[in-house]
Amino acid sequence: MASEDEKSPSSNSGRSSIAQNYERDQEKPDALALPSHVPGSGTLDRLVETARDYAKQAASENTLKAYAKDWSHFSRWCRMKGIEPLPPSPEMIGLYLADLAAPTGRTPSQSASRPLSVSTIDRRLSGLAWNYTQRGFTLDRKNRHIATVLSGIKRKHARPPVQKEAILRDDILAMVATLPFDLRGLRDRAILLIGYAGGLRRSEIVSLDVHKDDTPDSGGWIEIFDKGALLTLNAKTGWREVEIGRGSKDQNCPVHALEQWLHFAKINFGPVFVRTSRDGEKALEARLNDKHVARLIKSTILKSGIRSDLPEKERLALFSGHSLRAGLASSAEVDERDVQKHLGHASAEMTRRYQRRRDRFRVNLTKAAGL
């Protein structure tokens, strides 16, 4: 039986199936190949395998999954309209963007889908551009059929970004206080404190290895010194180093928490943060998924009673993995440039977005100008 992606509303069996072939190619990890006119050889075949491995590293796993969903959604939309997604049509993509912003029902008996946010629509367009590039096409985002529609969507529907609540100093202390002192508790305590003090993304936390090049999927490694820990990260914006100093007390010190976890879990090679046995008493070999960090934050938020004035559903919606980064940016009383470097931001403006509670008038240009 044909899958949903292989079906077409058209009854014309002679219509080209280029789009379907390209969709199947995208699902294959070995889509990169030698040109048809080049004979294969042992050396060239090995180079093809190497190129495929590098291609897999061109974007993060989460980004690639999002792009795959973007293409699947657009392909389904095209089939419903009786058209092919390939080659790219700026006119149809403009209509697709308009439908995302102000969707219409599929049939008179079906209700319209929920409108997407401007940021999601922009991301969808980026996903389409990436997918077209992988198929040998170029999508001109500046084409008037795309650019003017997107500009109008932004002008009419754009809203200030909804930011997650920052986890501040007292919050993080209350959260770690809810954790037990078994092996699983030691691990989760280290995750929260290292994530907070390092201003780390959840993917950066779980991708850490003990040493450089311990595992193929490593996103960085750690070095522990008398004064603190140095994290070398292959992050979203490239390689960067993050220094995490020791805290004033062992019970709140991220470096001490990391040392305790590594010692009692007997981890001296491979992933830093791994799964534990069901009883929480034995460290396993499998690396933790970044979703564990999000679940850990939400569960300790509930247990600690933070924002208990709100219903549980609203409390959970306020916090995410980014709350750790926002908490550090909002709590650290240091020069803004130091926070920017620590978080790996390319601009001070991006850092300010993370500073939920900062003195916006600490630098008073009015007085500096003599008024």
Coordinates of C-alpha atoms in Angstrom, one line a residue:
M1 CA 0.0 0.0 0.0
A2 CA 1.4 3.4 -0.9
S3 CA 2.2 5.7 1.9
E4 CA 0.5 9.1 2.4
D5 CA 3.5 10.9 0.9
E6 CA 3.3 8.8 -2.3
K7 CA -0.4 9.5 -3.0
S8 CA -1.6 12.3 -5.3
P9 CA -5.1 13.8 -5.7
S10 CA -4.5 13.8 -9.4
S11 CA -5.8 11.0 -11.5
N12 CA -3.3 11.7 -14.3
S13 CA -1.0 8.6 -14.0
G14 CA 1.4 10.1 -16.5
R15 CA 2.3 13.1 -14.5
S16 CA 5.9 13.5 -13.5
S17 CA 6.8 12.1 -10.1
I18 CA 10.0 14.2 -9.7
A19 CA 8.8 15.5 -6.4
Q20 CA 8.2 12.0 -5.0
N21 CA 11.6 10.8 -6.1
Y22 CA 13.3 13.8 -4.4
E23 CA 11.3 13.1 -1.2
R24 CA 12.6 9.6 -1.2
D25 CA 16.1 10.8 -1.8
Q26 CA 15.8 13.2 1.2
E27 CA 15.0 10.3 3.5
K28 CA 18.1 8.4 2.5
P29 CA 21.3 9.3 4.5
D30 CA 23.3 8.4 1.4
A31 CA 21.7 10.9 -1.0
L32 CA 25.1 12.3 -1.9
A33 CA 26.6 10.3 -4.7
L34 CA 29.1 10.4 -7.6
P35 CA 27.9 12.0 -10.9
S36 CA 26.4 9.4 -13.2
H37 CA 29.2 9.9 -15.8
V38 CA 32.0 9.2 -13.2
P39 CA 32.9 5.5 -12.8
G40 CA 33.1 4.4 -9.2
S41 CA 36.3 3.3 -7.5
G42 CA 37.4 2.3 -4.0
T43 CA 39.0 5.7 -3.3
L44 CA 36.0 7.7 -4.7
D45 CA 33.5 5.6 -2.9
R46 CA 35.3 6.2 0.4
L47 CA 35.3 9.9 -0.3
V48 CA 31.5 9.8 -0.9
E49 CA 31.0 8.1 2.5
T50 CA 33.2 10.8 4.1
A51 CA 31.2 13.6 2.3
R52 CA 28.0 12.0 3.6
D53 CA 29.3 12.0 7.1
Y54 CA 30.2 15.7 6.9
A55 CA 26.8 16.5 5.3
K56 CA 25.1 15.0 8.3
Q57 CA 27.0 17.5 10.5
A58 CA 25.9 20.5 8.5
A59 CA 23.0 21.2 11.0
S60 CA 22.0 19.9 14.3
E61 CA 19.7 16.9 14.6
N62 CA 16.8 19.0 15.9
T63 CA 17.2 21.5 13.0
L64 CA 17.2 18.7 10.5
K65 CA 14.1 17.2 12.0
A66 CA 12.4 20.6 11.8
Y67 CA 13.4 21.0 8.2
A68 CA 12.1 17.5 7.4
K69 CA 8.7 18.4 8.9
D70 CA 8.6 21.7 7.0
W71 CA 9.1 19.9 3.7
S72 CA 6.6 17.2 4.6
H73 CA 4.0 19.9 5.5
F74 CA 4.6 21.9 2.3
S75 CA 4.5 18.8 0.1
R76 CA 1.2 17.8 1.6
W77 CA -0.2 21.3 1.0
C78 CA 0.9 21.1 -2.6
R79 CA -0.8 17.8 -3.2
M80 CA -4.0 19.1 -1.7
K81 CA -3.8 22.0 -4.2
G82 CA -3.1 19.6 -7.1
I83 CA 0.5 20.8 -7.8
E84 CA 4.0 19.6 -7.5
P85 CA 6.5 21.1 -4.9
L86 CA 9.3 20.9 -7.5
P87 CA 10.6 22.9 -9.1
P88 CA 10.2 25.8 -6.7
S89 CA 7.4 28.3 -7.6
P90 CA 7.7 31.7 -5.8
E91 CA 4.1 32.4 -6.6
M92 CA 2.9 29.2 -4.9
I93 CA 5.2 29.6 -2.0
G94 CA 3.8 33.1 -1.5
L95 CA 0.3 31.6 -1.4
Y96 CA 1.5 28.9 1.0
L97 CA 2.9 31.6 3.4
A98 CA -0.4 33.4 3.2
D99 CA -2.3 30.2 4.1
L100 CA -0.1 29.7 7.1
A101 CA -0.8 33.2 8.4
A102 CA -4.6 33.1 7.6
P103 CA -5.5 29.5 6.9
T104 CA -8.7 28.5 5.1
G105 CA -10.6 25.3 5.6
R106 CA -9.8 22.3 3.3
T107 CA -13.4 21.7 2.5
P108 CA -16.7 23.4 3.4
S109 CA -17.2 20.9 6.1
Q110 CA -13.7 21.3 7.7
S111 CA -12.6 24.2 9.8
A112 CA -9.4 26.2 9.1
S113 CA -6.2 25.3 10.8
R114 CA -4.8 27.6 13.5
P115 CA -2.7 30.5 12.2
L116 CA 1.0 30.2 12.8
S117 CA 3.1 32.9 14.4
V118 CA 5.4 35.1 12.3
S119 CA 8.5 33.5 13.7
T120 CA 7.2 30.0 12.8
I121 CA 6.3 31.1 9.3
D122 CA 9.8 32.6 8.8
R123 CA 11.3 29.3 10.1
R124 CA 9.1 27.3 7.7
L125 CA 10.4 29.4 4.8
S126 CA 14.0 28.8 5.9
G127 CA 13.2 25.1 6.0
L128 CA 11.9 25.2 2.4
A129 CA 15.0 27.1 1.2
W130 CA 17.2 24.5 2.8
N131 CA 15.3 21.6 1.3
Y132 CA 15.4 23.1 -2.1
T133 CA 19.1 23.6 -1.9
Q134 CA 19.6 19.9 -1.0
R135 CA 17.7 19.1 -4.2
G136 CA 19.8 21.2 -6.4
F137 CA 17.4 24.2 -6.7
T138 CA 17.6 27.8 -5.5
L139 CA 14.8 29.5 -3.7
D140 CA 15.0 33.3 -4.1
R141 CA 13.5 34.6 -0.9
K142 CA 13.8 38.2 -2.3
N143 CA 11.4 37.3 -5.1
R144 CA 8.5 39.8 -4.9
H145 CA 5.9 37.0 -4.7
I146 CA 7.6 35.8 -1.5
A147 CA 9.2 38.9 0.0
T148 CA 6.2 41.2 -0.2
V149 CA 3.8 38.6 1.2
L150 CA 6.2 37.8 4.1
S151 CA 6.7 41.5 4.7
G152 CA 2.9 42.1 4.9
I153 CA 2.5 39.1 7.2
K154 CA 5.1 40.6 9.6
R155 CA 3.6 44.1 9.4
K156 CA 0.1 42.8 10.2
H157 CA 0.7 39.9 12.5
A158 CA 4.1 40.4 14.2
R159 CA 4.0 40.5 18.0
P160 CA 6.7 41.0 20.6
P161 CA 8.3 37.6 21.3
V162 CA 6.9 35.6 24.2
Q163 CA 9.8 35.0 26.5
K164 CA 10.1 32.2 29.0
E165 CA 10.5 33.1 32.7
A166 CA 14.1 33.4 33.9
I167 CA 15.2 31.0 36.7
L168 CA 16.9 33.3 39.2
R169 CA 19.3 32.6 42.1
D170 CA 16.7 31.8 44.7
D171 CA 14.8 29.7 42.2
I172 CA 17.7 27.5 41.2
L173 CA 18.5 26.9 44.9
A174 CA 15.0 25.9 45.6
M175 CA 14.9 23.6 42.6
V176 CA 18.1 21.7 43.6
A177 CA 16.9 21.4 47.2
T178 CA 14.1 19.1 45.9
L179 CA 16.5 16.6 44.5
P180 CA 17.5 13.5 46.5
F181 CA 21.2 12.4 47.1
D182 CA 21.0 9.2 45.2
L183 CA 22.9 8.8 42.0
R184 CA 20.1 10.2 39.9
G185 CA 19.8 13.1 42.2
L186 CA 23.5 13.9 42.0
R187 CA 23.3 13.8 38.2
D188 CA 20.3 16.1 38.0
R189 CA 21.8 18.5 40.5
A190 CA 24.9 18.8 38.4
I191 CA 22.8 19.3 35.3
L192 CA 20.8 22.2 36.8
L193 CA 23.8 23.9 38.4
I194 CA 26.2 23.5 35.4
G195 CA 23.4 24.6 33.0
Y196 CA 22.6 27.6 35.1
A197 CA 26.2 28.8 35.9
G198 CA 27.3 28.1 32.3
G199 CA 24.3 29.7 30.7
L200 CA 24.1 26.5 28.6
R201 CA 21.5 25.4 26.1
R202 CA 20.0 22.0 27.0
S203 CA 21.6 20.4 23.9
E204 CA 25.0 21.7 25.1
I205 CA 24.6 20.2 28.5
V206 CA 23.9 16.7 27.3
S207 CA 26.4 16.7 24.5
L208 CA 29.4 17.1 26.8
D209 CA 32.0 14.4 27.0
V210 CA 34.7 13.9 29.7
H211 CA 37.5 14.3 27.2
K212 CA 38.0 15.6 23.7
D213 CA 36.9 13.2 21.0
D214 CA 35.6 10.6 23.4
T215 CA 32.6 9.9 21.2
P216 CA 31.6 10.7 17.6
D217 CA 28.5 12.7 18.7
S218 CA 30.4 14.8 21.2
G219 CA 29.5 18.5 21.4
G220 CA 32.4 19.4 23.7
W221 CA 34.4 18.4 26.7
I222 CA 35.2 19.4 30.2
E223 CA 38.4 20.2 32.2
I224 CA 38.3 20.6 35.9
F225 CA 40.8 22.8 37.8
D226 CA 41.3 24.0 41.3
K227 CA 39.5 27.3 40.6
G228 CA 36.7 25.9 38.4
A229 CA 35.8 24.0 35.3
L230 CA 36.5 24.9 31.6
L231 CA 33.9 23.7 29.1
T232 CA 34.9 23.7 25.4
L233 CA 31.7 23.7 23.3
N234 CA 30.9 23.1 19.7
A235 CA 27.8 25.2 20.0
K236 CA 25.2 26.8 17.8
T237 CA 27.4 29.7 16.9
G238 CA 30.7 27.8 16.7
W239 CA 33.4 26.7 19.1
R240 CA 33.6 28.6 22.4
E241 CA 35.0 28.2 25.9
V242 CA 32.9 28.7 29.0
E243 CA 34.6 29.2 32.4
I244 CA 32.6 28.1 35.4
G245 CA 34.1 29.2 38.7
R246 CA 33.6 27.4 42.0
G247 CA 30.8 28.6 44.2
S248 CA 31.0 30.0 47.7
K249 CA 29.5 26.8 49.2
D250 CA 29.9 23.2 48.1
Q251 CA 26.1 22.6 48.3
N252 CA 25.5 25.2 45.6
C253 CA 28.7 24.9 43.7
P254 CA 28.2 23.6 40.1
V255 CA 31.8 22.3 39.8
H256 CA 31.5 20.4 43.1
A257 CA 28.2 19.0 41.9
L258 CA 29.8 17.9 38.7
E259 CA 32.7 16.3 40.6
Q260 CA 30.4 14.4 42.9
W261 CA 28.4 13.0 39.9
L262 CA 31.4 11.9 38.0
H263 CA 33.0 10.3 41.1
F264 CA 30.0 8.3 42.4
A265 CA 28.8 7.4 38.9
K266 CA 32.4 6.2 38.1
I267 CA 32.4 8.1 34.8
N268 CA 35.9 8.7 33.4
F269 CA 35.3 8.4 29.7
G270 CA 32.5 9.2 27.2
P271 CA 29.3 11.2 27.8
V272 CA 29.2 13.2 31.1
F273 CA 25.5 12.9 31.6
V274 CA 24.1 9.5 31.1
R275 CA 21.0 7.6 32.0
T276 CA 20.7 5.7 35.2
S277 CA 19.1 2.3 36.1
R278 CA 15.4 2.2 37.0
D279 CA 16.3 2.3 40.7
G280 CA 18.5 5.3 40.2
E281 CA 21.6 3.6 41.7
K282 CA 23.7 2.7 38.7
A283 CA 25.0 4.8 35.8
L284 CA 24.4 3.4 32.3
E285 CA 26.3 4.1 29.1
A286 CA 23.5 5.8 27.1
R287 CA 23.8 9.6 26.7
L288 CA 20.8 11.6 28.0
N289 CA 18.5 13.2 25.6
D290 CA 18.1 17.0 25.8
K291 CA 14.4 16.6 26.5
H292 CA 15.5 15.3 29.9
V293 CA 16.7 18.8 30.8
A294 CA 13.4 20.3 29.9
R295 CA 11.5 17.7 31.9
L296 CA 13.8 18.1 34.9
I297 CA 13.3 21.9 34.9
K298 CA 9.5 21.6 34.9
S299 CA 9.4 18.8 37.5
T300 CA 11.6 20.7 40.0
I301 CA 9.7 23.9 39.3
L302 CA 6.6 22.2 40.5
K303 CA 8.2 20.5 43.5
S304 CA 9.9 23.7 44.7
G305 CA 6.6 25.7 44.6
I306 CA 8.0 28.5 42.3
R307 CA 5.1 30.6 41.0
S308 CA 2.6 28.6 43.1
D309 CA 0.2 31.5 42.7
L310 CA -0.6 30.2 39.2
P311 CA -2.4 27.0 38.1
E312 CA 0.0 24.1 37.3
K313 CA -0.5 24.3 33.5
E314 CA 0.4 28.0 33.5
R315 CA 3.4 27.5 35.7
L316 CA 4.8 24.8 33.4
A317 CA 4.3 27.0 30.4
L318 CA 6.4 29.8 31.9
F319 CA 9.6 27.8 32.0
S320 CA 11.8 25.9 29.6
G321 CA 15.4 24.9 29.0
H322 CA 16.1 28.6 28.0
S323 CA 15.1 29.6 31.5
L324 CA 18.6 28.6 32.7
R325 CA 20.3 30.9 30.2
A326 CA 17.9 33.7 30.9
G327 CA 18.5 33.2 34.6
L328 CA 22.2 33.6 34.4
A329 CA 21.9 36.6 32.2
S330 CA 19.4 38.2 34.5
S331 CA 21.2 37.4 37.8
A332 CA 24.9 38.0 37.1
E333 CA 26.0 41.4 38.3
V334 CA 28.8 41.8 35.9
D335 CA 29.6 43.8 32.8
E336 CA 27.2 43.1 29.9
R337 CA 30.1 42.2 27.6
D338 CA 31.1 39.4 30.0
V339 CA 27.6 38.0 29.9
Q340 CA 27.6 38.3 26.1
K341 CA 30.9 36.3 25.8
H342 CA 29.7 33.7 28.3
L343 CA 26.5 33.0 26.5
G344 CA 28.2 33.1 23.1
H345 CA 26.0 35.8 21.6
A346 CA 27.1 37.6 18.5
S347 CA 25.5 40.9 19.6
A348 CA 24.7 42.8 22.8
E349 CA 21.1 43.1 21.7
M350 CA 20.7 39.3 21.8
T351 CA 22.1 39.3 25.3
R352 CA 19.7 41.9 26.4
R353 CA 16.8 39.7 25.3
Y354 CA 17.9 37.2 27.9
Q355 CA 18.2 39.8 30.7
R356 CA 14.6 39.7 32.1
R357 CA 15.4 41.8 35.1
R358 CA 18.1 44.3 34.4
D359 CA 18.5 48.0 35.1
R360 CA 17.7 49.4 31.7
F361 CA 18.7 52.9 32.8
R362 CA 22.0 52.0 34.4
V363 CA 23.7 53.9 31.6
N364 CA 21.9 57.2 31.4
L365 CA 22.7 58.9 28.1
T366 CA 20.4 61.8 28.9
K367 CA 22.6 62.9 31.8
A368 CA 25.7 62.1 29.8
A369 CA 24.5 64.4 27.1
G370 CA 24.2 67.2 29.7
L371 CA 20.5 67.3 30.3

